[in-house]
XYZ file of C-alpha atoms in Angstrom:
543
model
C 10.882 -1.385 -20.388
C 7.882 -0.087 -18.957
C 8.074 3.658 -19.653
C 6.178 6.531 -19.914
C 7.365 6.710 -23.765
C 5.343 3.667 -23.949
C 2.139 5.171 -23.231
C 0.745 5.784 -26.427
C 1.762 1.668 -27.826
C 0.449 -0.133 -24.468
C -2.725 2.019 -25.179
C -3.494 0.927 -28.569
C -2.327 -2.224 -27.621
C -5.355 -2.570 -25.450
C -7.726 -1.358 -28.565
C -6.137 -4.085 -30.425
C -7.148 -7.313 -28.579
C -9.631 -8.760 -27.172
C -8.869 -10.350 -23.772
C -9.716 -13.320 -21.335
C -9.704 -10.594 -18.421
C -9.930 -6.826 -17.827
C -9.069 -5.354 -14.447
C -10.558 -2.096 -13.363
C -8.399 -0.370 -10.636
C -4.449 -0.331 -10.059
C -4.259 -0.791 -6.258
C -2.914 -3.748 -4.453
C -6.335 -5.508 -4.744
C -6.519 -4.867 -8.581
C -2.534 -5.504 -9.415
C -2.857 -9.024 -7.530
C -5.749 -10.031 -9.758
C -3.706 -9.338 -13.131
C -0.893 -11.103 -11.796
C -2.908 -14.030 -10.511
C -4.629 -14.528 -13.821
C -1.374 -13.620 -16.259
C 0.504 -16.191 -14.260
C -1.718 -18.872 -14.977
C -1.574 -17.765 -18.623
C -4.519 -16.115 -19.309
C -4.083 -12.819 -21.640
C -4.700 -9.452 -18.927
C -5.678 -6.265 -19.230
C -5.689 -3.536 -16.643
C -6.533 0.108 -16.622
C -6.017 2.470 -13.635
C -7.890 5.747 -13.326
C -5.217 7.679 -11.405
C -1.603 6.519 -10.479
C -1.027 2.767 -10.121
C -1.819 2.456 -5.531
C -3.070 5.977 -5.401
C -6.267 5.049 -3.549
C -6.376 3.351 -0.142
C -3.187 1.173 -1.614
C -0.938 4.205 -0.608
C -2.816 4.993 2.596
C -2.706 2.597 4.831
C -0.718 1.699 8.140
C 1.341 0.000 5.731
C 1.774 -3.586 7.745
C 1.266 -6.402 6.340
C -0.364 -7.631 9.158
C -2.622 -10.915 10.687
C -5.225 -9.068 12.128
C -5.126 -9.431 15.475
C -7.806 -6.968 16.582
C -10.341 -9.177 15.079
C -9.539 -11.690 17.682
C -11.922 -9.243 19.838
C -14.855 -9.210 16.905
C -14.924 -12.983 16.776
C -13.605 -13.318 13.378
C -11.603 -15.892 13.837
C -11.402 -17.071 10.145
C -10.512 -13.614 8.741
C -7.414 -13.738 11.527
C -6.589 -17.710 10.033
C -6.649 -16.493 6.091
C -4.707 -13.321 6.357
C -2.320 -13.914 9.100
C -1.016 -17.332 6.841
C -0.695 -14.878 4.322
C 1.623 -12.144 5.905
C 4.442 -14.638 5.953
C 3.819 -15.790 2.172
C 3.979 -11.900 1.116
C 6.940 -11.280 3.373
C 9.206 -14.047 1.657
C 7.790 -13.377 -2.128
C 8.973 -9.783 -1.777
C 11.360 -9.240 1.263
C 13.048 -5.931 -0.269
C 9.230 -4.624 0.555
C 8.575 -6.455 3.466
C 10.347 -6.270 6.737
C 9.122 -8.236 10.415
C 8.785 -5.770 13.064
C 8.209 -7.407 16.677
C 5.116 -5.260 17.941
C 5.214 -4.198 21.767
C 1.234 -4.857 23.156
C 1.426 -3.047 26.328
C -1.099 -4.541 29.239
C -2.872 -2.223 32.251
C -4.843 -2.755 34.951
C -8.060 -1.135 33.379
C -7.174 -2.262 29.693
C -9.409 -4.136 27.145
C -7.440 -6.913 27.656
C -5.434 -8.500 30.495
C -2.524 -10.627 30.865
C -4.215 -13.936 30.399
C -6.578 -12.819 27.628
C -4.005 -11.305 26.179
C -1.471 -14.288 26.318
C -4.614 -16.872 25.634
C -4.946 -14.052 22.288
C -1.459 -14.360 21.207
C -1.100 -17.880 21.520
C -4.259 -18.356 19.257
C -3.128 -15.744 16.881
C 0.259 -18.191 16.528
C -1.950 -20.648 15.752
C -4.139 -19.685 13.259
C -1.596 -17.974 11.951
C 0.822 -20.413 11.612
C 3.331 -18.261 13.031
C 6.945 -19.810 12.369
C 8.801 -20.994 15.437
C 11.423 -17.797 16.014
C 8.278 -15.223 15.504
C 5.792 -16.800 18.089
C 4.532 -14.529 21.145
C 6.484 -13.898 24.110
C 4.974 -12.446 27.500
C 6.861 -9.566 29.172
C 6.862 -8.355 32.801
C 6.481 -4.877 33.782
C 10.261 -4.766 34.064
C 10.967 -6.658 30.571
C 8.385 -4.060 28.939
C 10.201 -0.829 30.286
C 13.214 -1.416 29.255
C 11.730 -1.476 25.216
C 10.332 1.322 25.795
C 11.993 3.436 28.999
C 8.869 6.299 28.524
C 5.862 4.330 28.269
C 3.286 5.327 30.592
C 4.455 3.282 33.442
C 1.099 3.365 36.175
C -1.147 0.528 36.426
C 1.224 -1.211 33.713
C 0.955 -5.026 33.897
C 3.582 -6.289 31.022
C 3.158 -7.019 27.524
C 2.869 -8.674 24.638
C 5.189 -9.267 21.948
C 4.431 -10.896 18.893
C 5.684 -10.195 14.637
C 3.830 -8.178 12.351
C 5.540 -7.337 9.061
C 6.453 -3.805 7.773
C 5.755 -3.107 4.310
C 5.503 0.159 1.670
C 2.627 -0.330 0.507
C 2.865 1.610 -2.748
C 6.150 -0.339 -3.577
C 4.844 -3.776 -2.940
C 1.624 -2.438 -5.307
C 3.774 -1.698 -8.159
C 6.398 -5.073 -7.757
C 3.109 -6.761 -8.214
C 2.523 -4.902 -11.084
C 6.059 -5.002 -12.559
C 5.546 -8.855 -12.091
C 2.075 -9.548 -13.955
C 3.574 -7.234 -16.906
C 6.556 -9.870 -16.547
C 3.329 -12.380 -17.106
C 2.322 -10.108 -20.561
C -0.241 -8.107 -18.468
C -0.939 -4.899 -20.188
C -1.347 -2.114 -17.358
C -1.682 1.194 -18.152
C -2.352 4.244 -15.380
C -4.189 7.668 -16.121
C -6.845 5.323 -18.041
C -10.716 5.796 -16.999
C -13.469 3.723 -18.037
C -16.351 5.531 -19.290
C -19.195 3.579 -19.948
C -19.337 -0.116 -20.822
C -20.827 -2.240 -24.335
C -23.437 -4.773 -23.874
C -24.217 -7.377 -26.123
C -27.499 -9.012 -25.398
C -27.418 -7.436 -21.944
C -24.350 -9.112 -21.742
C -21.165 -6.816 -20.698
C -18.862 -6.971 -23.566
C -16.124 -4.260 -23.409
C -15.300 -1.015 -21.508
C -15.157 2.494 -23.434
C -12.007 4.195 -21.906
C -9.876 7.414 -21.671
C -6.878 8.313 -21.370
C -6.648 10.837 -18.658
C -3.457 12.927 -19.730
C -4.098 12.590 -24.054
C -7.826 12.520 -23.953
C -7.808 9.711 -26.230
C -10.614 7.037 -26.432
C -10.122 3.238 -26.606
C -12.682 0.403 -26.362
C -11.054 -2.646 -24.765
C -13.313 -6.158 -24.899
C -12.408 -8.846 -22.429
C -14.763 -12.250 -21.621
C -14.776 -10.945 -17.969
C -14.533 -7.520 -16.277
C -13.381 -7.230 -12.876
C -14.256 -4.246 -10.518
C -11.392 -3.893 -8.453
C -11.881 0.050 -7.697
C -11.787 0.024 -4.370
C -13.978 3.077 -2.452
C -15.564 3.816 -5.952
C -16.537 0.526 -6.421
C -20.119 2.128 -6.021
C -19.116 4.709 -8.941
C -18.230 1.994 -11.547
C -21.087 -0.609 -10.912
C -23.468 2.833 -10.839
C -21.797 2.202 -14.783
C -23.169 -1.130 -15.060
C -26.650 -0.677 -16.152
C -27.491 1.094 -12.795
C -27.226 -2.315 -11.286
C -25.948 -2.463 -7.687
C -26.259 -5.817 -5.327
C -24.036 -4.642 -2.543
C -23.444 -1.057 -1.030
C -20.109 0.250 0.348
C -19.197 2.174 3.576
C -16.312 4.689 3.237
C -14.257 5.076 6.663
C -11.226 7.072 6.833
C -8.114 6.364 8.971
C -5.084 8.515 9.308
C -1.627 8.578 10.258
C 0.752 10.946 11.487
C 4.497 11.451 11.166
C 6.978 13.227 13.760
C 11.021 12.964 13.988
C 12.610 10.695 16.220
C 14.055 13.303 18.331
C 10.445 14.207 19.523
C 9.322 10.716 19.611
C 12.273 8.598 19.704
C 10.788 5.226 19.678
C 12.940 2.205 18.871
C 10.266 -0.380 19.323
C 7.155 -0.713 17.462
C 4.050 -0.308 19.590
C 0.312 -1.245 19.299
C -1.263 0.099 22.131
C -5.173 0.419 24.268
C -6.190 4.345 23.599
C -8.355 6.067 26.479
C -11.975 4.800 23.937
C -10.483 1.334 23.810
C -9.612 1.763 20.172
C -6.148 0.172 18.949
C -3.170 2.641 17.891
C -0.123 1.705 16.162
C 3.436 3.888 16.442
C 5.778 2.769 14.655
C 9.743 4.117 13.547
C 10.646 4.291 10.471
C 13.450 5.977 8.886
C 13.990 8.252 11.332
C 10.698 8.834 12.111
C 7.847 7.427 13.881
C 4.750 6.979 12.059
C 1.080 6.729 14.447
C -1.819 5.633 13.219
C -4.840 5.309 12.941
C -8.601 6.834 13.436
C -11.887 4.836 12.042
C -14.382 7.287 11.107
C -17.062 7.398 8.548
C -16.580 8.777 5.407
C -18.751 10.627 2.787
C -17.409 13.107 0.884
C -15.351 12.439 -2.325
C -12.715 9.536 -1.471
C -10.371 11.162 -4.475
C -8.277 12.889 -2.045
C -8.992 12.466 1.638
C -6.892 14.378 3.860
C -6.452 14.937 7.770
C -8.514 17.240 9.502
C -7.558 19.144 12.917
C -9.533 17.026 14.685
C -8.077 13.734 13.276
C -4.311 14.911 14.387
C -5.419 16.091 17.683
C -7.246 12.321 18.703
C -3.580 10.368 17.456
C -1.615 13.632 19.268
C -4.088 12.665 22.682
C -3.274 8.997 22.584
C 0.520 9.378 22.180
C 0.754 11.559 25.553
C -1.887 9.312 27.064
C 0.862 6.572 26.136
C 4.003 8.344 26.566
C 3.101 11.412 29.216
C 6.887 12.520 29.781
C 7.054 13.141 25.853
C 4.194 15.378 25.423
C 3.750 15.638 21.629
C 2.373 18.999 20.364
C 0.404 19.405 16.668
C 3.515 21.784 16.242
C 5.518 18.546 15.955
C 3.543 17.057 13.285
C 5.663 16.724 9.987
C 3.367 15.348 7.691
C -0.051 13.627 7.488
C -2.178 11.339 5.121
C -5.379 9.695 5.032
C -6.390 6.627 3.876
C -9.849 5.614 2.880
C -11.136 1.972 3.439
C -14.178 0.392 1.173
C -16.065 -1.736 3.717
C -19.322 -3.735 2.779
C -22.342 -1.977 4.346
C -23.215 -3.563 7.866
C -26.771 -1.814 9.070
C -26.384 -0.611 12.823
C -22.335 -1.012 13.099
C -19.483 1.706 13.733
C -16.707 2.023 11.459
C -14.287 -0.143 13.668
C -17.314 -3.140 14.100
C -17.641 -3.340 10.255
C -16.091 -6.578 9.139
C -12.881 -6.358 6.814
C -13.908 -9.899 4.980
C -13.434 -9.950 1.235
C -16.554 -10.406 -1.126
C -16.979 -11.502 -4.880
C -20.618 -10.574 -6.583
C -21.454 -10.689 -9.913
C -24.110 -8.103 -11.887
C -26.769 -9.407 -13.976
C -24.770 -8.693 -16.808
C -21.676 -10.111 -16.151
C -19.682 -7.561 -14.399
C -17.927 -9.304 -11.074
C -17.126 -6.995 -8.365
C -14.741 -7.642 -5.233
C -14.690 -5.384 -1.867
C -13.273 -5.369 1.565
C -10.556 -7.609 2.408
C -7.178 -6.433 3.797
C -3.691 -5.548 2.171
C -2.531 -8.527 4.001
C -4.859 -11.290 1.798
C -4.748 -9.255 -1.588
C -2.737 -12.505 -2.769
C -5.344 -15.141 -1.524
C -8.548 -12.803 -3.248
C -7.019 -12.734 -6.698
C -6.904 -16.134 -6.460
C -10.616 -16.935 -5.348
C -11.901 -14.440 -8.102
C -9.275 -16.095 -10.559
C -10.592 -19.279 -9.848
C -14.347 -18.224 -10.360
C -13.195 -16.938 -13.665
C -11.740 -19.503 -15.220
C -14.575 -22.210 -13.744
C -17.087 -19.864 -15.101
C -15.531 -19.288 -19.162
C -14.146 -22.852 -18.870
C -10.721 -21.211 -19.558
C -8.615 -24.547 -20.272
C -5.701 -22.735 -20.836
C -5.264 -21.679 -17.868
C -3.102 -23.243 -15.290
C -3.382 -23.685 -11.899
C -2.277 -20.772 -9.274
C 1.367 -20.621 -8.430
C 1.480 -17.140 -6.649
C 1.816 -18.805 -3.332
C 5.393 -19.325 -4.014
C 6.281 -16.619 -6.910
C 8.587 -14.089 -6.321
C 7.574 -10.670 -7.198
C 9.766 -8.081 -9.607
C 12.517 -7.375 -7.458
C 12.915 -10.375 -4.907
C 13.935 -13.493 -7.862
C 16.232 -15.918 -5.752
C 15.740 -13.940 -2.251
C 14.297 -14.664 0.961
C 14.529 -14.299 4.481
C 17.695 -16.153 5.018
C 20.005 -14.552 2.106
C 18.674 -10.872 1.745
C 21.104 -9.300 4.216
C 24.051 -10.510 2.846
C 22.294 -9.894 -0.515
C 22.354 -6.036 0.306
C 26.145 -5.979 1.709
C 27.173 -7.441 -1.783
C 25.507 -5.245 -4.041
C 26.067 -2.201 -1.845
C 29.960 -2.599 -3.003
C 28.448 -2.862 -6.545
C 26.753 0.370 -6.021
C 30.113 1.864 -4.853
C 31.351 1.183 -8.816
C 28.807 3.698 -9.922
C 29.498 6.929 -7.493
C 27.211 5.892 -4.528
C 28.425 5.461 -0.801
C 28.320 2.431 0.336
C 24.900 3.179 2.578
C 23.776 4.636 -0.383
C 23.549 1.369 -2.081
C 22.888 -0.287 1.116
C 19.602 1.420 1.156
C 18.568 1.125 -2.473
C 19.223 -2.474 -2.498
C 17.016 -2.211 0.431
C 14.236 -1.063 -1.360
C 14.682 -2.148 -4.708
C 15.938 -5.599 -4.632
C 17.435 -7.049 -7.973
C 16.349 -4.396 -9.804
C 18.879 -2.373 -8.209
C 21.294 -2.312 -11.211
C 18.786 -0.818 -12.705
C 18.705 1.976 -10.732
C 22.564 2.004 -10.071
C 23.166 2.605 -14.258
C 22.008 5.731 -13.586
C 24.899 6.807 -11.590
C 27.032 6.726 -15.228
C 24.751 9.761 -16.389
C 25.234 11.837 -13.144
C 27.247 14.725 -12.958
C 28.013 16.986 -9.462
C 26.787 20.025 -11.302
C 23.151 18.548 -11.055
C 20.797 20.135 -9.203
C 19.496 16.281 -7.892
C 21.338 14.512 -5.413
C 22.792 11.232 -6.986
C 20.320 9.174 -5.432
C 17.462 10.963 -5.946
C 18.363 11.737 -9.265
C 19.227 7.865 -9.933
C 15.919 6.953 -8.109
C 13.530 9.601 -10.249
C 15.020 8.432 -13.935
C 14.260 4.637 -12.613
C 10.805 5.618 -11.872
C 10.278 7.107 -14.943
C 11.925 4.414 -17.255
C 10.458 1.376 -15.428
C 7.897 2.435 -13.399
C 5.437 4.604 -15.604
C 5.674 7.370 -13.631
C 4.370 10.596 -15.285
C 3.942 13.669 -12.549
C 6.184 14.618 -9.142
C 3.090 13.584 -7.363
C 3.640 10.087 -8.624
C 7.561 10.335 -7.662
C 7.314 11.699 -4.038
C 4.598 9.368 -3.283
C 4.235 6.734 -4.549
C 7.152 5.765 -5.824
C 9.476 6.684 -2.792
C 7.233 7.451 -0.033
C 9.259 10.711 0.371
C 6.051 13.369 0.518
C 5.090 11.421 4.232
C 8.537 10.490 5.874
C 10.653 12.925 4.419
C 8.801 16.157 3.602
C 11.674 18.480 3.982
C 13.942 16.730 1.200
C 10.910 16.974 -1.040
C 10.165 20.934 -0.413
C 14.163 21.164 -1.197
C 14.141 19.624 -4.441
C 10.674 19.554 -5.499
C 11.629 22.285 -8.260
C 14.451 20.395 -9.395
C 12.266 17.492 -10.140
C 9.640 18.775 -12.254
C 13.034 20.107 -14.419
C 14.207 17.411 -14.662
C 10.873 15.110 -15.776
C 10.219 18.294 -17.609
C 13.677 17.596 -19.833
C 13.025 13.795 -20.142
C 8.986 13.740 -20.446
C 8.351 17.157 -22.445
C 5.756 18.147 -20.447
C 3.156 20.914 -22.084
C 3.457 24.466 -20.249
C 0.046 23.683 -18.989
C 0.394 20.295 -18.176
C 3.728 21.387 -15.667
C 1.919 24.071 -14.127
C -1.044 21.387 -13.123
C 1.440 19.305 -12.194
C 3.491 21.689 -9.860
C 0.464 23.109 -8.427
C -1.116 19.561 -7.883
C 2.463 18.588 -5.923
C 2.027 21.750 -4.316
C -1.890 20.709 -2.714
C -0.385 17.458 -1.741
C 2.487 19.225 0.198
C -0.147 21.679 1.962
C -2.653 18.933 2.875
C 0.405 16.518 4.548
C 1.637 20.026 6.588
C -1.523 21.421 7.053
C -4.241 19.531 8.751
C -7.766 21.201 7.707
């Protein structure tokens, strides 16, 4: 169990023990460090300020991709470490994971022309280590039109086509988490740190709250890892006012509209007008576009799209596809991302190098920024390593992530998962879903399906909910510590940005519903209506 009933034990849990590692910051960078380090046995804590992913781990283009755009910076190492990486995430978690061939289109006046390009490709395959069925093709102008009959068709060349992987980013964030609390990690959300202890000038422990009881813990650990992300600058401000490295906020954004206004089949990464990559990309119905490179200053806690954000993505898609002619009118939803990059004097947001780094404070406190979604594995490993060469941990083991399944994906992979999903959908069937009901949440939820499918024996027609939503929402709540809408329709399902209308329609519903099973204060449902509410606005409403 990993439910919001357990709040108040896994807190005092964490007063209670003193621990070989403490993790500050639930995203995808932070959750890969606590499973890293409770996998090799050492004892883990981790405490999230907000919602397990709600930072940049929820925000991105969500691909777990190689990086081939830093073929054109020269950073041909960063390309070799995270594009051998995509296909170790993609078979430790394929209900998260999904390869999606990626249409390059080539024209006469492009950044990049056929030979570069194919030169490019074949390097990428290389460094990546790109499996045999996945390695780059080259298309003629013919071959490329008939993926995509509306692409912008003058001065086309051909294309590229190479494999990038798919992911939801939020999902795969919390199956790592699910997995390190498999390890005995204890994670906890809606948990601030405060202020740290010293002893000796050494960092000892970390005073922190919890955001929804107000109650104070102290939790001691032999290292403390800041894993925040874009406050990274916030917590090491913390740390004795002690700073060795400065950030630089940028903020990319995405766009959704329905297929009928874009109706892309094939995924496309394509040359805008200022030379900048774009990615469109279908999904569910939809096709997602992303994504802008700007700099960032204001408060990263909730970045949103502005006007002028929707109308540069809007300008490339009907530079790219002229005979659709997308409007801001189409625009379903929106959501911004923010991405902590290490300061680089003299460089715009899209020259700033996405390479990890590891520093460590006078007094103790090791910090990690940059790196990509793609290599969150690989980083919790080099800190992990650091860590237990540092304390001399010999109880701990040596890393085995490389080849461990996360929660959900135990005794998949590439090869069985289809049939996997066929089978279980007729399990599904047994508990009131449709057979494409199951289908899809075996899709997403892997072997923890049943899970979700036991909810099906509590349902009843007169519910407000429909089945799956309601079977999907009591999961999340039960497993999944989720504790507000917010955390439901965003994080948990992705709903809020690919299927807006569905959560408008039974937005009310929900917040009855976790009202009945969480007991939620009259204030503490109007916050968290109103806060669902915001959300809603700033996806509809660019400002």
């Amino acid at each position: 169990m990993y439910s919001y009933k357990d709040r108040a034990d896994i807190f005092n849990t964490l007063n209670s023990y003193s621990f070989d590692v403490l993790v500050i910051g639930g995203g995808i960078t932070g959750a890969g460090i606590a499973l890293d380090a409770a996998s090799r046995g050492l004892s883990v804590a981790l405490v999230e300020m907000q919602d397990f992913s709600a930072g940049t781990s929820s925000r991105s283009t969500k691909l777990v991709h190689g990086g081939l755009r830093y073929l054109k910076q020269f950073e041909v190492g960063l390309v070799a470490d995270v594009g051998r990486e995509r296909e170790i995430v993609y078979e430790n978690a394929v209900h998260v994971t999904t390869p999606e061939w990626m249409l390059l289109p080539i024209y006469k006046e492009g950044s990049l022309g056929s030979v570069t390009t194919s030169v490019a490709l074949k390097l990428y395959d290389r460094l990546a280590n790109v499996r045999k069925d996945e390695r780059r093709k080259m298309l003629s102008k013919k071959e490329t039109l008939e993926k995509v009959p509306f692409l912008k068709e003058k001065d086309l060349k051909g294309a590229g086509y190479y494999v990038e992987y798919k992911t939801d980013d939020a999902r795969l964030t919390m199956e790592v988490i699910k997995k390190a609390i498999e390890y005995k990690a204890i994670c906890i959300n809606y948990s601030r740190v405060t202020d740290f202890i010293y002893n000796k000038k050494k960092l000892v422990a970390a005073n922190v709250k919890d955001e929804i009881t107000g109650n104070k813990i102290t939790i001691h650990a032999h290292q403390i890892i800041n894993a925040t992300g874009a406050w990274i600058d916030e917590l090491q401000a913390l740390d004795q006012k002690q700073k060795k490295k400065q950030l630089r906020l940028t903020k990319g954004i995405h766009i959704v509209v329905d297929q009928s206004v874009l109706p892309l089949e094939q995924a496309l990464y394509f040359d805008n007008e200022d030379r900048r990559m774009v990615f469109a990309i279908p999904r569910d119905g939809k096709t997602y576009v992303g994504t802008t490179d700007t700099f960032y200053e204001e408060d990263p806690i909730n970045p949103v799209a502005t006007s002028y954000d929707v109308t540069y993505l809007i300008n490339a898609l009907n530079h790219i596809f002229p005979e659709q002619y997308v409007t801001v009118e189409h625009v379903e939803s929106t959501w911004a991302g923010v991405r902590p990059l290490i300061y680089e004097d003299g460089k715009n947001p899209s020259e700033i190098s996405r390479k990890d780094e590891i520093w460590t404070s006078k007094s103790g406190l090791m910090t990690i920024a940059g790196g990509k979604l793609t290599g969150y594995r690989k980083m919790a490993e080099e800190i992990i390593d650091k860590i237990v060469k540092k304390h001399r941990f010999k109880h701990a083991t040596q890393c085995i992530t490389k080849a461990l399944a996360l929660s959900g994906a135990k005794g998949l992979n590439s090869k069985n998962f289809e049939s996997y999903i066929k089978n279980k959908a007729k399990t599904g069937e047994s508990f009131g879903f449709t057979y494409e009901e199951a289908k899809q949440l075996t899709a997403r939820y892997g072997t923890n399906v049943d899970d979700v499918f036991i909810h099906g024996k509590t349902y009843n027609t007169d519910m407000e909910l429909p089945l799956t939503l309601y079977a999907e929402l009591n999961y999340a709540i039960e497993k999944e510590m989720v504790y507000t809408p917010s955390d439901f329709f965003i994080r948990r399902t992705g709903m809020l940005y690919f299927d807006i209308a569905k959560v408008e329609k039974y937005k009310d519903a929900v917040v009855k519903l976790m009202n009945e099973i969480i007991g939620y204060s009259e204030t503490e449902k109007l916050i968290y209506q109103t806060q669902l509410e915001l959300f809603i606005d700033d996806a509809k409403n660019p400002k």
